[in-house]
Amino acid sequence: MDAPVFSPGTDFWALTAHKAMPDAGFTVLSRSATRSSCPPAGGAKANTFRPPFPTMTRMNAASRILIALLAVALAACQPGEQDAPPPAAVGTITVHARDVPLTHALVGRLAPTRTAEVRARVTGIVQKRAYQEGTDVDKDQLLFVIDPAPLKAALDEKQAQLKQDQANARNDQIKAGRTRQLAAKGVISRQALDDAEAAARASQAAVARSRAAVETAKLNLAYTRVTAPIAGRAGRAQVTEGALVSQANASLLTTIDQIDPLYVDFSQPMEVVESWRRQQAEGDVRLDKPGQMTVQLTLSDGSRYAHEGHLDFTDMRVDPDTGSVSLRATIANPGHQLLPGMFVQIELHAGTLRKVMLVPQQALLRDGNSAYVLSVDKDNKVHRTTVHARGSRDGNWIIDEGLSDGQRIIVSGLQRVRAGATVKPEPWAPASASSAPAD
């Protein structure tokens, strides 16, 4: 390698040129004159200067090794030669067709199966309340006593009138018999006979009227003892002793509710009710009990009610304001734990769905067009599978269209994959065993 050439007056630290050092694999810079670009006067030959340092012209062995290592490291960092990332690990489950109960969570209100308003049927003063408010009473149990004295007197009067009419009827009957005998002999006219027979018939009618009046008086007297028309729980008394009640105003005395069993009133959209009927007719849904949908109640404290009820009435009219149909279930209440007017949570069992899949809720994705899941084939390739969800149960979606028995779907790691990618499937473990949808 030629040494750099310096002329007189040269600034030693000014850079003028650089030459390659082929044996070292890099370039060494040299310095030359920068203060004057003119050649020496008189055409004199420039003096040459060689640097006194031999290491400026040839690199030692250690530097060469370091440079070679740096070159290898730079080559390894080239983008085109990087290794491909490993497949993303995802949690998957294998879905299987199964029969799933079709349930609906609703809110309902309890109502008595029978309600009787106990009202006064005669006019009088209340003498006694013969029951304890808020307790259960039997049918025909005495509840109130109304002063019977005026009605007893009215009965006596009617009975006396009956006796008088009966006496007059017997007398008129005897007269009519005698008149017939005289008319047969021609002693009296035919008109006299007709008058006597008419008087006898009128007397008989008066007797019948008096008997009816006596029966009415007896009924009124019996109504002074107010009894329970049905068995049930008697409510608060609406009158007290000494109050005047009247038949004309139908004074309310108390109310009796039959609370065993109880009705559970609720409503559902008409399209839901129609879908039940259609699914049952097509065989997609099988009722647990023939011809009956069952209900299970959850009380306000979150506990399950011990007894199960059944749907027994569906209204034939649709509410024009809400588009809903009124439904009613009957449920046993032997311990009288439930009371009319309570709001309860209802789990309506509308039957059992046949051959559907359960998919964890986080595995179901939605876009503007449909619901779908990401499935994994035998080559661990990801595919988008469009599905139809018809409801939920225990944290899982119920899928009735789109999936096949034994198909693998991704539950966790969805944000790291897309359709067409290769993944590393791993069994997904649910938070609790009760929410596991697959076997």
PDB file of N, CA and C in Angstrom, residues 33 65 79 104 112 211 216 243 260 269 275 278 283 288 299-300 309 311 336 359 391:
ATOM      1  N   ALA A  33      -2.925  18.083   2.521  1.00  0.00           N
ATOM      2  CA  ALA A  33      -2.933  19.536   2.658  1.00  0.00           C
ATOM      3  C   ALA A  33      -4.284  20.094   2.361  1.00  0.00           C
ATOM      4  N   ILE A  65      -9.904 -10.501  13.525  1.00  0.00           N
ATOM      5  CA  ILE A  65     -10.893 -11.447  14.078  1.00  0.00           C
ATOM      6  C   ILE A  65     -12.160 -10.716  14.526  1.00  0.00           C
ATOM      7  N   PRO A  79     -33.244  -9.097   7.494  1.00  0.00           N
ATOM      8  CA  PRO A  79     -34.661  -9.455   7.622  1.00  0.00           C
ATOM      9  C   PRO A  79     -35.057 -10.669   6.812  1.00  0.00           C
ATOM     10  N   HIS A 104     -86.353 -20.627  30.163  1.00  0.00           N
ATOM     11  CA  HIS A 104     -86.508 -19.181  30.021  1.00  0.00           C
ATOM     12  C   HIS A 104     -86.588 -18.576  31.413  1.00  0.00           C
ATOM     13  N   PRO A 112    -103.862 -15.794  44.209  1.00  0.00           N
ATOM     14  CA  PRO A 112    -104.630 -16.920  44.769  1.00  0.00           C
ATOM     15  C   PRO A 112    -105.438 -17.618  43.688  1.00  0.00           C
ATOM     16  N   ARG A 211    -146.052 -19.122  52.348  1.00  0.00           N
ATOM     17  CA  ARG A 211    -144.963 -20.065  52.562  1.00  0.00           C
ATOM     18  C   ARG A 211    -143.644 -19.515  52.010  1.00  0.00           C
ATOM     19  N   THR A 216    -138.255 -16.927  52.858  1.00  0.00           N
ATOM     20  CA  THR A 216    -137.386 -15.754  52.715  1.00  0.00           C
ATOM     21  C   THR A 216    -136.958 -15.231  54.068  1.00  0.00           C
ATOM     22  N   ALA A 243    -120.977  -2.005  63.884  1.00  0.00           N
ATOM     23  CA  ALA A 243    -121.127  -1.345  62.583  1.00  0.00           C
ATOM     24  C   ALA A 243    -122.423  -1.779  61.927  1.00  0.00           C
ATOM     25  N   ASP A 260    -103.431 -22.384  48.480  1.00  0.00           N
ATOM     26  CA  ASP A 260    -102.834 -23.694  48.210  1.00  0.00           C
ATOM     27  C   ASP A 260    -103.789 -24.481  47.315  1.00  0.00           C
ATOM     28  N   PRO A 269     -93.664 -12.869  24.794  1.00  0.00           N
ATOM     29  CA  PRO A 269     -93.995 -12.381  23.453  1.00  0.00           C
ATOM     30  C   PRO A 269     -94.691 -13.471  22.635  1.00  0.00           C
ATOM     31  N   SER A 275     -93.209 -20.115  18.611  1.00  0.00           N
ATOM     32  CA  SER A 275     -92.044 -20.969  18.359  1.00  0.00           C
ATOM     33  C   SER A 275     -92.102 -22.232  19.212  1.00  0.00           C
ATOM     34  N   ARG A 278     -94.509 -24.551  17.436  1.00  0.00           N
ATOM     35  CA  ARG A 278     -93.950 -25.074  16.196  1.00  0.00           C
ATOM     36  C   ARG A 278     -92.870 -26.119  16.474  1.00  0.00           C
ATOM     37  N   GLY A 283     -91.163 -31.731  16.441  1.00  0.00           N
ATOM     38  CA  GLY A 283     -90.354 -32.704  17.151  1.00  0.00           C
ATOM     39  C   GLY A 283     -88.983 -32.211  17.573  1.00  0.00           C
ATOM     40  N   ASP A 288     -90.894 -32.545  28.949  1.00  0.00           N
ATOM     41  CA  ASP A 288     -90.498 -33.485  29.999  1.00  0.00           C
ATOM     42  C   ASP A 288     -91.695 -34.281  30.503  1.00  0.00           C
ATOM     43  N   LEU A 299     -86.900 -17.717  45.093  1.00  0.00           N
ATOM     44  CA  LEU A 299     -87.428 -16.737  46.030  1.00  0.00           C
ATOM     45  C   LEU A 299     -86.516 -15.517  46.103  1.00  0.00           C
ATOM     46  N   SER A 300     -86.971 -14.494  46.819  1.00  0.00           N
ATOM     47  CA  SER A 300     -86.237 -13.228  46.892  1.00  0.00           C
ATOM     48  C   SER A 300     -84.877 -13.379  47.549  1.00  0.00           C
ATOM     49  N   GLY A 309     -94.070 -26.384  39.646  1.00  0.00           N
ATOM     50  CA  GLY A 309     -95.399 -26.113  39.103  1.00  0.00           C
ATOM     51  C   GLY A 309     -95.490 -26.479  37.631  1.00  0.00           C
ATOM     52  N   LEU A 311     -97.492 -25.281  33.730  1.00  0.00           N
ATOM     53  CA  LEU A 311     -98.269 -24.315  32.965  1.00  0.00           C
ATOM     54  C   LEU A 311     -99.658 -24.889  32.695  1.00  0.00           C
ATOM     55  N   HIS A 336     -97.792 -22.788  53.009  1.00  0.00           N
ATOM     56  CA  HIS A 336     -98.171 -21.375  52.925  1.00  0.00           C
ATOM     57  C   HIS A 336     -96.949 -20.471  53.018  1.00  0.00           C
ATOM     58  N   VAL A 359     -71.649 -24.075  23.598  1.00  0.00           N
ATOM     59  CA  VAL A 359     -70.398 -23.382  23.314  1.00  0.00           C
ATOM     60  C   VAL A 359     -70.218 -22.294  24.367  1.00  0.00           C
ATOM     61  N   GLY A 391     -80.211 -19.343  22.228  1.00  0.00           N
ATOM     62  CA  GLY A 391     -80.396 -19.046  23.644  1.00  0.00           C
ATOM     63  C   GLY A 391     -79.146 -19.400  24.415  1.00  0.00           C
TER      64      GLY A 391
END
